XYZ file of C-alpha atoms in Angstrom:
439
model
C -46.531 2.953 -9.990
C -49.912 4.862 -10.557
C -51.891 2.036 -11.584
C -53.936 -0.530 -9.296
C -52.945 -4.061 -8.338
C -54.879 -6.534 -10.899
C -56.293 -8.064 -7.586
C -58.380 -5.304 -7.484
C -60.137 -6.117 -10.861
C -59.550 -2.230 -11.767
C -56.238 -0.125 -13.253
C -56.035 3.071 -12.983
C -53.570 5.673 -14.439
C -53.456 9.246 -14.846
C -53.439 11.284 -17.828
C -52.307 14.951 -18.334
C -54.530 17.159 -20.414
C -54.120 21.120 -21.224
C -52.529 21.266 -17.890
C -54.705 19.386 -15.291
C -54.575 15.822 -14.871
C -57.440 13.391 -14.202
C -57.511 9.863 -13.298
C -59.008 6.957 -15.645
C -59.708 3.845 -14.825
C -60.478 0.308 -16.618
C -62.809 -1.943 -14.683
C -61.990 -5.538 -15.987
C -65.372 -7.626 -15.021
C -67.492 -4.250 -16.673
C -69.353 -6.974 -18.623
C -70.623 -4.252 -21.182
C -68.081 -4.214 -22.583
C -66.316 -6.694 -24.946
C -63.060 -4.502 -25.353
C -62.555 -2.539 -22.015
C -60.867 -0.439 -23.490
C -63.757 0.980 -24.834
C -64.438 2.546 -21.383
C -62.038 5.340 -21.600
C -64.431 6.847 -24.670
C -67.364 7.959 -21.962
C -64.450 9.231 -19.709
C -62.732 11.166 -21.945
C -66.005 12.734 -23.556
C -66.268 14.292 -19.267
C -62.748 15.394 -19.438
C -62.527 17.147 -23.242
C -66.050 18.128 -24.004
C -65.588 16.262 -26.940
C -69.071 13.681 -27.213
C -67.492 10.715 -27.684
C -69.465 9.434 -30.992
C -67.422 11.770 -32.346
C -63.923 10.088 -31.103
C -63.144 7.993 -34.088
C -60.284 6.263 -32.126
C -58.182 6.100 -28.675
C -54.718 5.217 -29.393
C -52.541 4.080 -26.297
C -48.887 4.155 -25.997
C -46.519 0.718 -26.499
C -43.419 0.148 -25.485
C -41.150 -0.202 -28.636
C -37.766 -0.797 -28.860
C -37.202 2.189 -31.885
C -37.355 5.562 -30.106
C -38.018 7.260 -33.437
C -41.061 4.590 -34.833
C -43.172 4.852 -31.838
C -46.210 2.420 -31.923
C -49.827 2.508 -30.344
C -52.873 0.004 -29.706
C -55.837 1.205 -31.529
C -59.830 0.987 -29.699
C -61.697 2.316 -32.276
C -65.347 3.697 -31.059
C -67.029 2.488 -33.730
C -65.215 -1.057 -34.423
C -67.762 -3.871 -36.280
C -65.404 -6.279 -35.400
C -65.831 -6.131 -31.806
C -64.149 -9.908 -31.129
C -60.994 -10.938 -28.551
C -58.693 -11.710 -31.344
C -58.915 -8.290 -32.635
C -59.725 -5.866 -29.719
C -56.861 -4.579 -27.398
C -56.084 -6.745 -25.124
C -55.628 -6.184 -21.032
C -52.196 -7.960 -20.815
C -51.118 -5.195 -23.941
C -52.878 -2.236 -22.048
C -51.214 -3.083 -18.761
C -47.888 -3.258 -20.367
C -48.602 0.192 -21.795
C -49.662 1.288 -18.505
C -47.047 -0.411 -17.279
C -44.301 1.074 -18.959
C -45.476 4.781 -19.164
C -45.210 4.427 -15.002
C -49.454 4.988 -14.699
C -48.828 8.585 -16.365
C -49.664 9.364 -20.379
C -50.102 13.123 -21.975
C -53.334 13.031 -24.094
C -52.857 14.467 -27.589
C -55.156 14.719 -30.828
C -55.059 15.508 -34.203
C -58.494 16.227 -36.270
C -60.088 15.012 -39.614
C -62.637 16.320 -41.974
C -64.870 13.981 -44.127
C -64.053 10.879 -42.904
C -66.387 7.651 -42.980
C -68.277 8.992 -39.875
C -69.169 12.078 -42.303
C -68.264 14.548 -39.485
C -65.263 15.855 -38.002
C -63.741 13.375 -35.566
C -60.796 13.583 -33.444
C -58.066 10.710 -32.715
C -56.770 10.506 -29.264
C -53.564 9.735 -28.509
C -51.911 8.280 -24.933
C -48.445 9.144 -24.800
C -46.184 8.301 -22.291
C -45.647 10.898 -19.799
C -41.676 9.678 -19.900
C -41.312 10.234 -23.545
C -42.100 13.204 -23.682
C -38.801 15.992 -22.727
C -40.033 18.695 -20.591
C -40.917 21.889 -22.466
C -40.954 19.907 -25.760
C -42.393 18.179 -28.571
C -42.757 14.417 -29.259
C -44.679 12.004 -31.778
C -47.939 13.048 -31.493
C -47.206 15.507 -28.613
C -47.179 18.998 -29.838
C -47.061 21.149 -26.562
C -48.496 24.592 -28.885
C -50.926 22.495 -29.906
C -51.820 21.014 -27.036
C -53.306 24.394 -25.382
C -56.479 25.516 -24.479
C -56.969 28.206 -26.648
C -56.003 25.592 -29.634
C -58.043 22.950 -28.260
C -61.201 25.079 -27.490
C -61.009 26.062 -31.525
C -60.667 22.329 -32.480
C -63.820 21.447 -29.976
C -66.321 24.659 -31.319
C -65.368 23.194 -34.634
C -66.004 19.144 -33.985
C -69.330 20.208 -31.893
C -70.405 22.766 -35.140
C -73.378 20.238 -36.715
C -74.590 23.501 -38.821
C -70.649 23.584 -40.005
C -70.023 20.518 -40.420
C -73.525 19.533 -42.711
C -72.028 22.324 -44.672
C -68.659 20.762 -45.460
C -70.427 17.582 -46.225
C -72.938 19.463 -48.373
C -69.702 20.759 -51.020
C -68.566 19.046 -53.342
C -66.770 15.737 -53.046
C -63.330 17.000 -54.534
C -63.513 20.386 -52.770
C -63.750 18.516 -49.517
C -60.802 16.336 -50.018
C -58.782 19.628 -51.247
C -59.268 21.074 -47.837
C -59.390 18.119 -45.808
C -55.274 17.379 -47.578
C -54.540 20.758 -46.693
C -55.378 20.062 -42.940
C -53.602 16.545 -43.192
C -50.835 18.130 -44.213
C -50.230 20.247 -41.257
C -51.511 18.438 -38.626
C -49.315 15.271 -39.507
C -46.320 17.321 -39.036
C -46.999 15.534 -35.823
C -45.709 12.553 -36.997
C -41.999 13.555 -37.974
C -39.245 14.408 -35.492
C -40.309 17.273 -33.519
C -37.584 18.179 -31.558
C -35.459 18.869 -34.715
C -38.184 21.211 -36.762
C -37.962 24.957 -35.797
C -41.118 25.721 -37.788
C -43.486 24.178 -35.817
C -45.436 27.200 -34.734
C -45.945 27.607 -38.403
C -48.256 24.481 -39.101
C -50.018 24.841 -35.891
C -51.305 28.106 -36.957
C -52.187 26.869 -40.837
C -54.557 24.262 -38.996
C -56.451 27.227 -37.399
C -56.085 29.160 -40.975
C -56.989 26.393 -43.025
C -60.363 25.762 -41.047
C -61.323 29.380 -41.478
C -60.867 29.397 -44.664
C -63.293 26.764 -45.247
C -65.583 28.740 -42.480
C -66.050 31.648 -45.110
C -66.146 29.422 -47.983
C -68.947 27.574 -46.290
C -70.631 31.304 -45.844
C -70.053 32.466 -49.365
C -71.022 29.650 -51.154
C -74.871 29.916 -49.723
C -76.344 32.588 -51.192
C -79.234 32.480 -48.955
C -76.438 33.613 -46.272
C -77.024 37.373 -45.096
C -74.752 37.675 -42.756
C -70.532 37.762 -43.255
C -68.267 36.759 -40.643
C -64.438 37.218 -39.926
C -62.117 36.960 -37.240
C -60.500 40.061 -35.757
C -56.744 39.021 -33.628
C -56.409 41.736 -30.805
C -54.080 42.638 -28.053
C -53.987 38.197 -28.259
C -57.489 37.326 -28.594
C -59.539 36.633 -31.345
C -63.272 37.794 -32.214
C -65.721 36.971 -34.192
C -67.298 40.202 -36.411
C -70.557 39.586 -38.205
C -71.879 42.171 -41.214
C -75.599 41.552 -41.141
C -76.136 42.820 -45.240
C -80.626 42.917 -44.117
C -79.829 45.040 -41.245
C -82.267 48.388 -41.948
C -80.499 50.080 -39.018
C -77.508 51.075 -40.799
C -77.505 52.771 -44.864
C -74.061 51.705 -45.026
C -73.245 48.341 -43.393
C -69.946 48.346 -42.961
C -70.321 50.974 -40.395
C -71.939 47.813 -37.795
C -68.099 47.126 -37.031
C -67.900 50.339 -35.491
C -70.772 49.090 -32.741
C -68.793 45.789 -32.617
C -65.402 47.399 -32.583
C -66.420 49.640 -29.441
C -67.538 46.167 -27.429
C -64.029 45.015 -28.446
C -60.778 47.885 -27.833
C -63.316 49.391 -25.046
C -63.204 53.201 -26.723
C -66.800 54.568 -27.187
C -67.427 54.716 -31.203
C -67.829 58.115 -31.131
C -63.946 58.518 -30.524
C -63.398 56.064 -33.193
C -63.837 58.129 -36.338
C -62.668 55.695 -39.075
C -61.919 51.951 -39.749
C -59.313 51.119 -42.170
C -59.750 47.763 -44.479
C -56.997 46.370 -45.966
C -57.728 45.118 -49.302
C -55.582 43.546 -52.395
C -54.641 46.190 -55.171
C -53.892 45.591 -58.648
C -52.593 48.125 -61.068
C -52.647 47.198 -64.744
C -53.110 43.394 -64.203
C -50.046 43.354 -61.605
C -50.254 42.965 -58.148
C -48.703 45.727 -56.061
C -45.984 45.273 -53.592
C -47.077 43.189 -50.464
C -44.990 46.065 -48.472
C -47.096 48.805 -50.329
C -51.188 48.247 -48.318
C -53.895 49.712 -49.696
C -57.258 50.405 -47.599
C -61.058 50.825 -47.884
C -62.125 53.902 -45.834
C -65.022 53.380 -43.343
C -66.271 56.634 -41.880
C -68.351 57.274 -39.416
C -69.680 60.697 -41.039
C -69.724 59.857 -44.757
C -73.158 59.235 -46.325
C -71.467 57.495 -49.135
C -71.846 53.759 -49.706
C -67.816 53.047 -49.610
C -67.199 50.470 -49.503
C -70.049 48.655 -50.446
C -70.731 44.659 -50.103
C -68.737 43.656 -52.713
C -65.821 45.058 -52.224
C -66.147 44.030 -48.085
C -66.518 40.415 -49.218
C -63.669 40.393 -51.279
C -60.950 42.788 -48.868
C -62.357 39.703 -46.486
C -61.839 36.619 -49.111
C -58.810 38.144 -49.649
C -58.024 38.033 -46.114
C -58.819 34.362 -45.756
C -61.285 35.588 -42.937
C -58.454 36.469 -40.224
C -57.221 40.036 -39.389
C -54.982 41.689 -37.166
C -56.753 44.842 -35.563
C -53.655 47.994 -35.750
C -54.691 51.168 -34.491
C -53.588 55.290 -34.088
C -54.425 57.558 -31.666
C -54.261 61.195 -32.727
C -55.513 64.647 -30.944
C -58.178 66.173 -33.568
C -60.941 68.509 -33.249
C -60.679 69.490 -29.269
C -60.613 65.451 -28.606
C -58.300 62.369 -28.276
C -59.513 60.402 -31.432
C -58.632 56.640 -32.274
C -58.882 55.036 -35.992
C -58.589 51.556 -36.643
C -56.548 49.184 -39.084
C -58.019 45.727 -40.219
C -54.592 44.689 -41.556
C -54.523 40.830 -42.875
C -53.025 38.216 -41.051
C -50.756 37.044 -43.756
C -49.101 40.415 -44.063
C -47.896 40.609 -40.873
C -44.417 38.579 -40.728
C -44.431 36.509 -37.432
C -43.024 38.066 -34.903
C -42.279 41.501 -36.868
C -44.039 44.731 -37.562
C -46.368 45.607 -40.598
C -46.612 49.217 -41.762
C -49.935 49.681 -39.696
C -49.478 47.070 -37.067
C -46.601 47.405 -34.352
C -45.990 44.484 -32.428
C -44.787 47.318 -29.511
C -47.710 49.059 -29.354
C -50.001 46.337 -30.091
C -49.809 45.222 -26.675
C -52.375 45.497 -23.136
C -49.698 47.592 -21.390
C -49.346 50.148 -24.354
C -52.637 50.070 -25.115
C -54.399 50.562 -21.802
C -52.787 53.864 -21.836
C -54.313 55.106 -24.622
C -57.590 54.123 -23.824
C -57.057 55.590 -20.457
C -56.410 59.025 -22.581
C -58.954 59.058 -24.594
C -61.627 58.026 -22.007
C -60.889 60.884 -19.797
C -62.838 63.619 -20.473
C -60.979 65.982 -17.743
C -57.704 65.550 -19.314
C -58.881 66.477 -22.791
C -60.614 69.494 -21.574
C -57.623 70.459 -20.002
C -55.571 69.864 -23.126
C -58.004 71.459 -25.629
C -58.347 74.752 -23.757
C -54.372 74.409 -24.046
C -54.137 73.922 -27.383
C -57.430 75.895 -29.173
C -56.234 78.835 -29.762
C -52.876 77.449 -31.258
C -52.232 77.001 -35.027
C -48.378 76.553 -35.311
C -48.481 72.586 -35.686
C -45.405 72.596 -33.655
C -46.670 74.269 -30.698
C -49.258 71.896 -30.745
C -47.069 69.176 -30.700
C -44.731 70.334 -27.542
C -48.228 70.922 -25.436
C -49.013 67.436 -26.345
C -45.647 66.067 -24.846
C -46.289 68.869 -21.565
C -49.291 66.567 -20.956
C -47.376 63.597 -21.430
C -49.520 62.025 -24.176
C -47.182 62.694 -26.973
C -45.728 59.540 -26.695
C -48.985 57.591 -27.158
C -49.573 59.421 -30.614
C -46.127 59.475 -32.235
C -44.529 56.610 -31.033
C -43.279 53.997 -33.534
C -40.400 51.238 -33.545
C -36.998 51.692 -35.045
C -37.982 49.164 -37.893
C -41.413 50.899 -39.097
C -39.268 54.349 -39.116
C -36.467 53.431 -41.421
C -39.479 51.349 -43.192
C -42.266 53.246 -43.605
C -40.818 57.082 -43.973
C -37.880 56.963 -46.231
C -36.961 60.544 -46.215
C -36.326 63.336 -43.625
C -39.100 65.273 -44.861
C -41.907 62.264 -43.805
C -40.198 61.855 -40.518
C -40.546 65.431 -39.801
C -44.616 65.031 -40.520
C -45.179 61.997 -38.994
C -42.773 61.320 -37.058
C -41.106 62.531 -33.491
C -38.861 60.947 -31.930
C -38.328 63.772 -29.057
C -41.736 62.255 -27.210
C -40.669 62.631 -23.791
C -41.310 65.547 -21.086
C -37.260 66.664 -19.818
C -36.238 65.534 -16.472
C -34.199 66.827 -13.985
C -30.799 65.935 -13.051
């Protein structure tokens, strides 16, 4: 048993959380408080990060005799009703405590517009015991219950300029988007072990809050700045188009600045960046296997895209993107471009014509930053290749140097997919990337 004798006039039990655990304990003659429960709130504000007037309510783990209807004592941080015959008792919370052998996972789900006209979170104390190792319970959702997840869910709860906006919309608007996060997160509640989507809902709570994160941004007009969120190599950043900023004719070409911080290739490598956007022909929307893309360029005076048609390739996006990218040799220099290809095109776990889950990784892509970062080895290769023009003999000096492969690789699936005919493949396409070996 974790917990203290009650001779001690304390119990004390450990709780796993994103990995670490921590010990809490209940002092039982703490005379400020009528419900000792109520103690845990200022201990788990240390441990989460999470100020605790924003915990609407700590719910701890009882035993129940119906596996599958699992039940929990409520303290509620901001109960009016504050007597004995209502509050959580000790004998119930040492039975808890009891039963869960001194050891509880903490898990939470979120709300937006409750009473408390914030975001609030809802603890949850779950029996260590209950829970099978490497999976899911009620209310224990081990992809949820990550850092990277939770550190989303806390930027979002401890937001105040976010959440007076979502307060600020309308009434029905906010319950619209509040149900859609309800009915993801509360996938929670239902048998786990048994659903094989789970990663699914997870990631719709992250999508669903963006959404309403550009929302928020488009419906102030004062707003003169755009923001979206850029997936790469596994990490996600935030890019910002300031629309007042005199430093740049065109503004879309500030993501090339923000892009170089990002992949870690100087800008002046990076000659264009690609922007998905949503084409309709004639009233009917094109294929979703068929992208279309906004050029910008780096060299063009020309104000294409302009704001409009950003803000929508970005609506249209729901504010998330997956940065793709190609290396190619042009113009005596290793050259990169870039693809802003949305989210929802991608299929999870598959490729997308212009993002390869193969190359799209920090093994893969290391080398070609390595390549185009070294000056020496592009000297080398342009004195090779300058006075060539057969595209061919370009090609097999390319593989000599053993870069070949980091242009004109692609993935069985994209090269069926994307080039349908010999002719394409023999363009774009070579499979021969390798220098011959020996033996």
């Amino acid at each position: 048993m974790e917990q203290q004798s009650d001779n001690s006039g304390k119990t004390t039990f450990k709780v796993e959380f994103l990995g670490e655990y921590h010990d809490l304990v209940i002092d039982w003659n703490d005379d400020k408080y009528i419900c000792k429960g109520k103690q845990l709130f200022d201990q788990l504000e240390s441990i989460t990060g999470v100020p605790k007037q924003y915990i609407a309510e700590i719910n701890v783990y009882e035993p129940w005799w119906d596996p599958f209807n699992t039940q929990y004592r409520t303290i509620r941080y901001n109960e009016t009703y504050d007597f004995r015959r209502f509050a959580i008792t000790k004998e119930q919370i040492l039975n808890s405590v009891s039963y869960a052998e001194g050891r509880f996972h903490l898990a939470y789900d979120i709300y937006f517009g409750n009473r408390e006209k914030n975001t609030s979170i809802y603890y949850y104390l779950v029996a260590e015991s209950s829970v099978p190792q490497g999976e899911c319970c009620f209310y224990f959702c081990r992809f949820k219950n990550t850092k990277t997840v939770f550190n989303k869910v806390k930027d979002i709860i401890n937001n105040d300029q976010l959440n007076a906006k979502v307060m600020s919309l309308d009434q029905p608007h906010i319950f619209i988007e509040r149900d859609k996060i309800l009915a993801t997160a509360r996938r929670s509640d239902m048998p786990l072990l048994e659903d094989t989507r789970l990663i699914g809902p997870t990631r719709r709570i992250h999508k669903h809050i963006d959404i309403i994160c550009v929302k928020m941004e488009r419906q102030n007009d004062n707003s003169d700045k755009i923001t979206f969120r850029v997936e790469f190599l596994g990490e996600y950043h935030e890019v910002v188009i300031d629309w007042n900023d005199d430093k740049y004719k065109h503004k879309g070409r500030q993501l090339f600045d923000q892009l170089e911080s990002i992949v870690g290739v100087p800008r002046e490598f990076n000659y264009e960046i690609l922007l998905q956007y949503h084409h309709v022909v004639d009233g009917a929307n094109t294929s979703p296997g068929d992208p279309f893309y906004h050029n910008i360029d780096d060299t063009d005076d020309s104000n294409y895209p302009n704001k409009e048609e950003i803000c929508d390739s970005i609506r249209d996006a729901e504010g998330r993107f997956r940065l793709g990218y190609d290396a190619h040799y042009w113009f005596k220099r290793t050259h990169i471009c870039f693809f802003l290809v949305r989210e929802s095109s991608v299929p999870e776990g598959e490729c997308f014509y212009d993002f390869c889950r193969y190359k799209n990784t920090k093994s893969f892509y290391n080398k070609v930053k390595d390549i185009i970062n070294n000056d020496k080895l592009n000297a080398k290769i342009a004195s090779a290749i300058q006075p060539i023009r057969d595209y061919r003999e370009k090609r097999e000096i390319l593989r000599q140097f053993d870069v070949l492969k980091y242009f004109r690789s692609i993935c069985d699936d994209l090269y069926t997919r994307r080039y349908v005919n010999e002719q394409f493949r023999y363009m774009f396409c070579e499979r021969n990337l390798y220098l011959r070996t020996h033996g």
